[in-house]
CSV table of C-alpha atoms in Angstrom, one decimal:
chain,number,residue,atom,x,y,z
A,1342,UNK,CA,-10.0,-54.3,-50.1
A,1343,UNK,CA,-6.5,-55.8,-49.9
A,1344,UNK,CA,-3.1,-54.2,-49.9
A,1345,UNK,CA,0.6,-54.9,-50.3
A,1346,UNK,CA,3.9,-53.3,-51.0
A,1347,UNK,CA,5.5,-52.9,-54.4
A,1348,UNK,CA,8.4,-51.0,-56.0
A,1349,UNK,CA,10.6,-51.4,-52.8
A,1350,UNK,CA,9.0,-48.4,-51.1
A,1351,UNK,CA,5.4,-47.9,-52.4
A,1352,UNK,CA,2.1,-49.6,-51.8
A,1353,UNK,CA,-1.2,-50.5,-53.5
A,1354,UNK,CA,-4.8,-51.0,-52.4
A,1355,UNK,CA,-7.1,-53.0,-54.6
A,1356,UNK,CA,-10.4,-54.8,-55.1
A,1357,UNK,CA,-13.1,-55.2,-52.4
A,1358,UNK,CA,-16.6,-53.9,-51.8
A,1359,UNK,CA,-17.8,-50.5,-53.0
A,1360,UNK,CA,-21.2,-48.7,-52.9
A,1361,UNK,CA,-21.9,-50.1,-56.4
A,1362,UNK,CA,-20.8,-53.7,-55.6
A,1363,UNK,CA,-17.5,-55.5,-55.7
A,1364,UNK,CA,-14.7,-53.9,-57.7
A,1365,UNK,CA,-11.2,-54.4,-59.1
A,1366,UNK,CA,-10.2,-50.7,-58.7
A,1367,UNK,CA,-6.8,-50.0,-57.3
A,1368,UNK,CA,-5.1,-47.0,-55.6
A,1369,UNK,CA,-1.4,-46.5,-55.6
A,1370,UNK,CA,0.4,-45.2,-52.5
A,1371,UNK,CA,3.6,-43.2,-53.0
A,1372,UNK,CA,6.7,-43.4,-50.9
A,1373,UNK,CA,5.5,-40.3,-49.2
A,1374,UNK,CA,2.2,-42.0,-48.2
A,1375,UNK,CA,0.1,-40.2,-50.8
A,1376,UNK,CA,-2.8,-42.3,-52.0
A,1377,UNK,CA,-3.7,-41.8,-55.7
A,1378,UNK,CA,-7.1,-41.5,-57.3
A,1379,UNK,CA,-8.8,-44.6,-58.6
A,1380,UNK,CA,-7.1,-46.7,-61.2
A,1381,UNK,CA,-9.5,-48.5,-63.5
A,1382,UNK,CA,-9.8,-52.1,-62.3
A,1383,UNK,CA,-8.0,-54.9,-64.2
A,1384,UNK,CA,-9.0,-58.5,-63.5
A,1385,UNK,CA,-12.0,-60.1,-61.9
A,1386,UNK,CA,-13.8,-57.9,-59.4
A,1387,UNK,CA,-13.9,-59.6,-56.0
A,1388,UNK,CA,-13.6,-59.4,-52.3
A,1389,UNK,CA,-12.3,-61.7,-49.6
A,1390,UNK,CA,-8.9,-62.0,-51.4
A,1391,UNK,CA,-5.4,-61.5,-50.1
A,1392,UNK,CA,-2.1,-59.9,-51.3
A,1393,UNK,CA,1.6,-59.9,-50.6
A,1394,UNK,CA,5.0,-58.6,-52.0
A,1395,UNK,CA,7.3,-60.9,-53.9
A,1396,UNK,CA,10.5,-60.6,-55.9
A,1397,UNK,CA,11.7,-57.8,-53.7
A,1398,UNK,CA,9.7,-55.1,-55.5
A,1399,UNK,CA,6.5,-56.6,-57.0
A,1400,UNK,CA,3.1,-57.7,-55.6
A,1401,UNK,CA,0.4,-60.2,-56.1
A,1402,UNK,CA,-3.3,-60.3,-55.4
A,1403,UNK,CA,-5.0,-63.7,-55.2
A,1404,UNK,CA,-8.1,-65.7,-54.5
A,1405,UNK,CA,-11.3,-64.2,-53.2
A,1406,UNK,CA,-15.0,-64.4,-54.0
A,1407,UNK,CA,-17.5,-62.8,-56.4
A,1408,UNK,CA,-20.4,-63.7,-54.1
A,1409,UNK,CA,-23.1,-66.3,-54.7
A,1410,UNK,CA,-22.1,-68.6,-51.8
A,1411,UNK,CA,-19.6,-71.4,-52.3
A,1412,UNK,CA,-20.0,-71.2,-56.1
A,1413,UNK,CA,-18.5,-67.7,-56.1
A,1414,UNK,CA,-15.0,-68.6,-54.7
A,1415,UNK,CA,-12.1,-67.9,-57.0
A,1416,UNK,CA,-8.5,-68.9,-57.3
A,1417,UNK,CA,-7.0,-66.5,-59.9
A,1418,UNK,CA,-4.2,-64.1,-59.2
A,1419,UNK,CA,-3.1,-60.7,-60.5
A,1420,UNK,CA,0.5,-59.7,-60.6
A,1421,UNK,CA,1.6,-56.1,-59.8
A,1422,UNK,CA,4.7,-54.8,-61.5
A,1423,UNK,CA,7.4,-52.7,-59.8
A,1424,UNK,CA,5.7,-49.7,-61.3
A,1425,UNK,CA,2.3,-50.6,-59.7
A,1426,UNK,CA,0.7,-51.9,-62.9
A,1427,UNK,CA,-1.9,-54.7,-62.2
A,1428,UNK,CA,-1.9,-57.5,-64.8
A,1429,UNK,CA,-4.9,-59.4,-66.1
A,1430,UNK,CA,-6.1,-62.6,-64.4
A,1431,UNK,CA,-3.7,-65.5,-64.2
A,1432,UNK,CA,-5.6,-68.8,-64.2
A,1433,UNK,CA,-6.2,-70.3,-60.9
A,1434,UNK,CA,-3.7,-72.7,-59.4
A,1435,UNK,CA,-4.7,-74.5,-56.3
A,1436,UNK,CA,-7.9,-74.6,-54.3
A,1437,UNK,CA,-10.2,-71.7,-55.0
A,1438,UNK,CA,-11.1,-70.0,-51.7
A,1439,UNK,CA,-12.1,-66.9,-49.9
A,1440,UNK,CA,-10.5,-65.1,-47.0
A,1441,UNK,CA,-7.1,-66.7,-47.1
A,1442,UNK,CA,-4.1,-64.7,-45.9
A,1443,UNK,CA,-0.8,-64.0,-47.6
A,1444,UNK,CA,2.6,-62.6,-46.7
A,1445,UNK,CA,6.2,-62.5,-47.8
A,1446,UNK,CA,8.8,-65.0,-46.6
A,1447,UNK,CA,12.4,-65.9,-47.6
A,1448,UNK,CA,13.3,-62.4,-48.5
A,1449,UNK,CA,11.7,-62.4,-52.0
A,1450,UNK,CA,8.9,-65.0,-52.1
A,1451,UNK,CA,5.3,-65.1,-50.9
A,1452,UNK,CA,2.8,-67.5,-49.5
A,1453,UNK,CA,-1.0,-67.7,-49.6
A,1454,UNK,CA,-2.6,-69.9,-46.9
A,1455,UNK,CA,-5.8,-71.1,-45.3
A,1456,UNK,CA,-9.2,-69.8,-46.3
A,1457,UNK,CA,-12.6,-71.4,-47.0
A,1458,UNK,CA,-13.4,-73.2,-50.3
A,1459,UNK,CA,-16.9,-73.8,-51.6
A,1460,UNK,CA,-18.0,-75.4,-48.3
A,1461,UNK,CA,-15.0,-76.2,-46.0
A,1462,UNK,CA,-12.4,-74.4,-44.0
A,1463,UNK,CA,-8.9,-75.3,-45.3
A,1464,UNK,CA,-5.3,-75.1,-44.2
A,1465,UNK,CA,-3.7,-75.5,-47.6
A,1466,UNK,CA,-1.0,-73.2,-48.7
A,1467,UNK,CA,0.4,-72.0,-52.1
A,1468,UNK,CA,3.9,-70.7,-52.4
A,1469,UNK,CA,4.8,-67.8,-54.7
A,1470,UNK,CA,8.2,-67.9,-56.3
A,1471,UNK,CA,10.4,-64.8,-56.7
A,1472,UNK,CA,9.1,-64.5,-60.3
A,1473,UNK,CA,5.4,-64.6,-59.2
A,1474,UNK,CA,4.6,-68.2,-60.1
A,1475,UNK,CA,2.0,-69.7,-57.8
A,1476,UNK,CA,2.6,-73.3,-56.9
A,1477,UNK,CA,0.0,-76.0,-56.6
A,1478,UNK,CA,-1.5,-76.8,-53.2
A,1479,UNK,CA,0.7,-77.8,-50.3
A,1480,UNK,CA,-1.2,-80.1,-47.9
A,1481,UNK,CA,-2.6,-78.1,-45.1
A,1482,UNK,CA,-0.8,-78.0,-41.7
A,1483,UNK,CA,-2.5,-76.6,-38.7
A,1484,UNK,CA,-6.0,-75.6,-37.9
A,1485,UNK,CA,-8.2,-75.0,-40.9
A,1486,UNK,CA,-9.6,-71.5,-40.8
A,1487,UNK,CA,-10.3,-68.3,-42.7
A,1488,UNK,CA,-10.1,-64.5,-42.0
A,1489,UNK,CA,-6.8,-64.8,-40.2
A,1490,UNK,CA,-3.8,-62.6,-40.5
A,1491,UNK,CA,-0.1,-63.0,-41.5
A,1492,UNK,CA,3.1,-61.1,-41.6
A,1493,UNK,CA,6.9,-61.5,-42.0
A,1494,UNK,CA,9.1,-61.5,-38.9
A,1495,UNK,CA,12.8,-62.1,-38.3
A,1496,UNK,CA,13.8,-60.8,-41.8
A,1497,UNK,CA,12.9,-63.9,-43.8
A,1498,UNK,CA,10.4,-66.0,-41.9
A,1499,UNK,CA,6.6,-65.5,-41.4
A,1500,UNK,CA,3.7,-66.2,-39.2
A,1501,UNK,CA,0.0,-66.9,-39.7
A,1502,UNK,CA,-2.3,-66.3,-36.7
A,1503,UNK,CA,-5.8,-66.2,-35.3
A,1504,UNK,CA,-8.9,-66.7,-37.5
A,1505,UNK,CA,-12.2,-68.5,-37.7
A,1506,UNK,CA,-12.8,-72.2,-38.4
A,1507,UNK,CA,-15.0,-74.5,-36.4
A,1508,UNK,CA,-14.5,-71.9,-33.7
A,1509,UNK,CA,-12.5,-68.7,-33.1
A,1510,UNK,CA,-8.8,-69.3,-32.4
A,1511,UNK,CA,-5.7,-67.5,-31.5
A,1512,UNK,CA,-3.5,-70.3,-32.8
A,1513,UNK,CA,-0.4,-69.4,-34.8
A,1514,UNK,CA,1.7,-71.2,-37.4
A,1515,UNK,CA,5.3,-70.3,-38.1
A,1516,UNK,CA,6.7,-70.3,-41.7
A,1517,UNK,CA,10.3,-71.1,-42.3
A,1518,UNK,CA,12.5,-69.2,-44.8
A,1519,UNK,CA,11.9,-72.2,-47.1
A,1520,UNK,CA,8.1,-71.8,-46.9
A,1521,UNK,CA,7.4,-74.7,-44.7
A,1522,UNK,CA,4.4,-74.1,-42.4
A,1523,UNK,CA,4.8,-75.4,-38.9
A,1524,UNK,CA,2.2,-77.2,-36.8
A,1525,UNK,CA,-0.1,-75.2,-34.5
A,1526,UNK,CA,1.4,-73.1,-31.7
A,1527,UNK,CA,-0.9,-72.8,-28.8
A,1528,UNK,CA,-2.8,-69.6,-29.0
A,1529,UNK,CA,-1.7,-66.6,-27.0
A,1530,UNK,CA,-4.0,-63.6,-26.7
A,1531,UNK,CA,-7.7,-63.0,-27.4
A,1532,UNK,CA,-9.4,-65.3,-30.0
A,1533,UNK,CA,-10.6,-63.3,-33.0
A,1534,UNK,CA,-10.8,-63.0,-36.7
A,1535,UNK,CA,-11.0,-60.3,-39.5
A,1536,UNK,CA,-7.8,-58.8,-38.0
A,1537,UNK,CA,-4.6,-57.6,-39.6
A,1538,UNK,CA,-0.9,-57.9,-39.2
A,1539,UNK,CA,2.3,-56.3,-40.5
A,1540,UNK,CA,6.0,-56.2,-39.8
A,1541,UNK,CA,7.8,-53.5,-37.8
A,1542,UNK,CA,11.3,-52.7,-36.6
A,1543,UNK,CA,12.8,-54.6,-39.5
A,1544,UNK,CA,12.5,-58.0,-37.9
A,1545,UNK,CA,9.3,-58.1,-35.7
A,1546,UNK,CA,5.6,-58.3,-36.3
A,1547,UNK,CA,2.3,-57.2,-34.8
A,1548,UNK,CA,-1.3,-58.6,-35.0
A,1549,UNK,CA,-4.1,-56.1,-34.2
A,1550,UNK,CA,-7.8,-55.4,-33.9
A,1551,UNK,CA,-10.5,-57.8,-35.3
A,1552,UNK,CA,-13.7,-59.1,-34.0
A,1553,UNK,CA,-15.0,-61.9,-31.8
A,1554,UNK,CA,-18.6,-61.4,-32.9
A,1555,UNK,CA,-19.4,-65.1,-33.4
A,1556,UNK,CA,-18.6,-65.7,-29.7
A,1557,UNK,CA,-21.1,-63.0,-28.8
A,1558,UNK,CA,-18.7,-60.1,-28.5
A,1559,UNK,CA,-17.8,-57.4,-31.0
A,1560,UNK,CA,-15.1,-55.3,-32.5
A,1561,UNK,CA,-11.8,-55.4,-30.6
A,1562,UNK,CA,-8.8,-53.0,-30.4
A,1563,UNK,CA,-6.0,-55.0,-28.7
A,1564,UNK,CA,-2.7,-55.9,-30.3
A,1565,UNK,CA,-0.2,-58.7,-29.9
A,1566,UNK,CA,3.5,-58.2,-30.7
A,1567,UNK,CA,5.6,-60.9,-32.4
A,1568,UNK,CA,9.3,-61.1,-31.5
A,1569,UNK,CA,12.1,-61.7,-34.0
A,1570,UNK,CA,12.0,-65.3,-32.9
A,1571,UNK,CA,8.3,-65.7,-33.7
A,1572,UNK,CA,7.0,-65.6,-30.1
């Protein structure tokens, strides 16, 4: 599934694989960390999507795949109100793709980036305004890849890192508070993909876990801290 914050101090999990197939089910998380029972899915059931907060108190799910190889990739989004209500599909804007990543930036905006379209790894990004409007593709900067991670750092800037393209990488790309993605920063740490990232300490970030299976390894449990300067 994918998850993001909403309402200023709550969270939501949604979509993903289940025993009966892919779903659009969501589960709200209270500000005490209590996870609710299933909320009936709204929108296209899919996995390989991403989500982030926007507008200070709302969220957005976007992109993903319904299966079926390249023909299954999707580009629609679903907005989440500040009460945790998921809206129906918003028509796709930008390149449909699976396993992009998303995070907040600029204090109240969001960004989706990277992923794999029907056949090709991409580095395109799509900015999300503070009213939840997804912009058309911004030409990709950096190594095209999927299954990476991203988080906010430094209060209003963001970072994408790691992932799988033509090979596994630990490359990172910084995002300014205007949503501009920087060129590749030489990788630090173990190359891997299918990892996760989040903010901590109000102005720092952390990447953690993942797998280097395509390189002959397996599941990993290391972490990499991100300073408030994006290092």
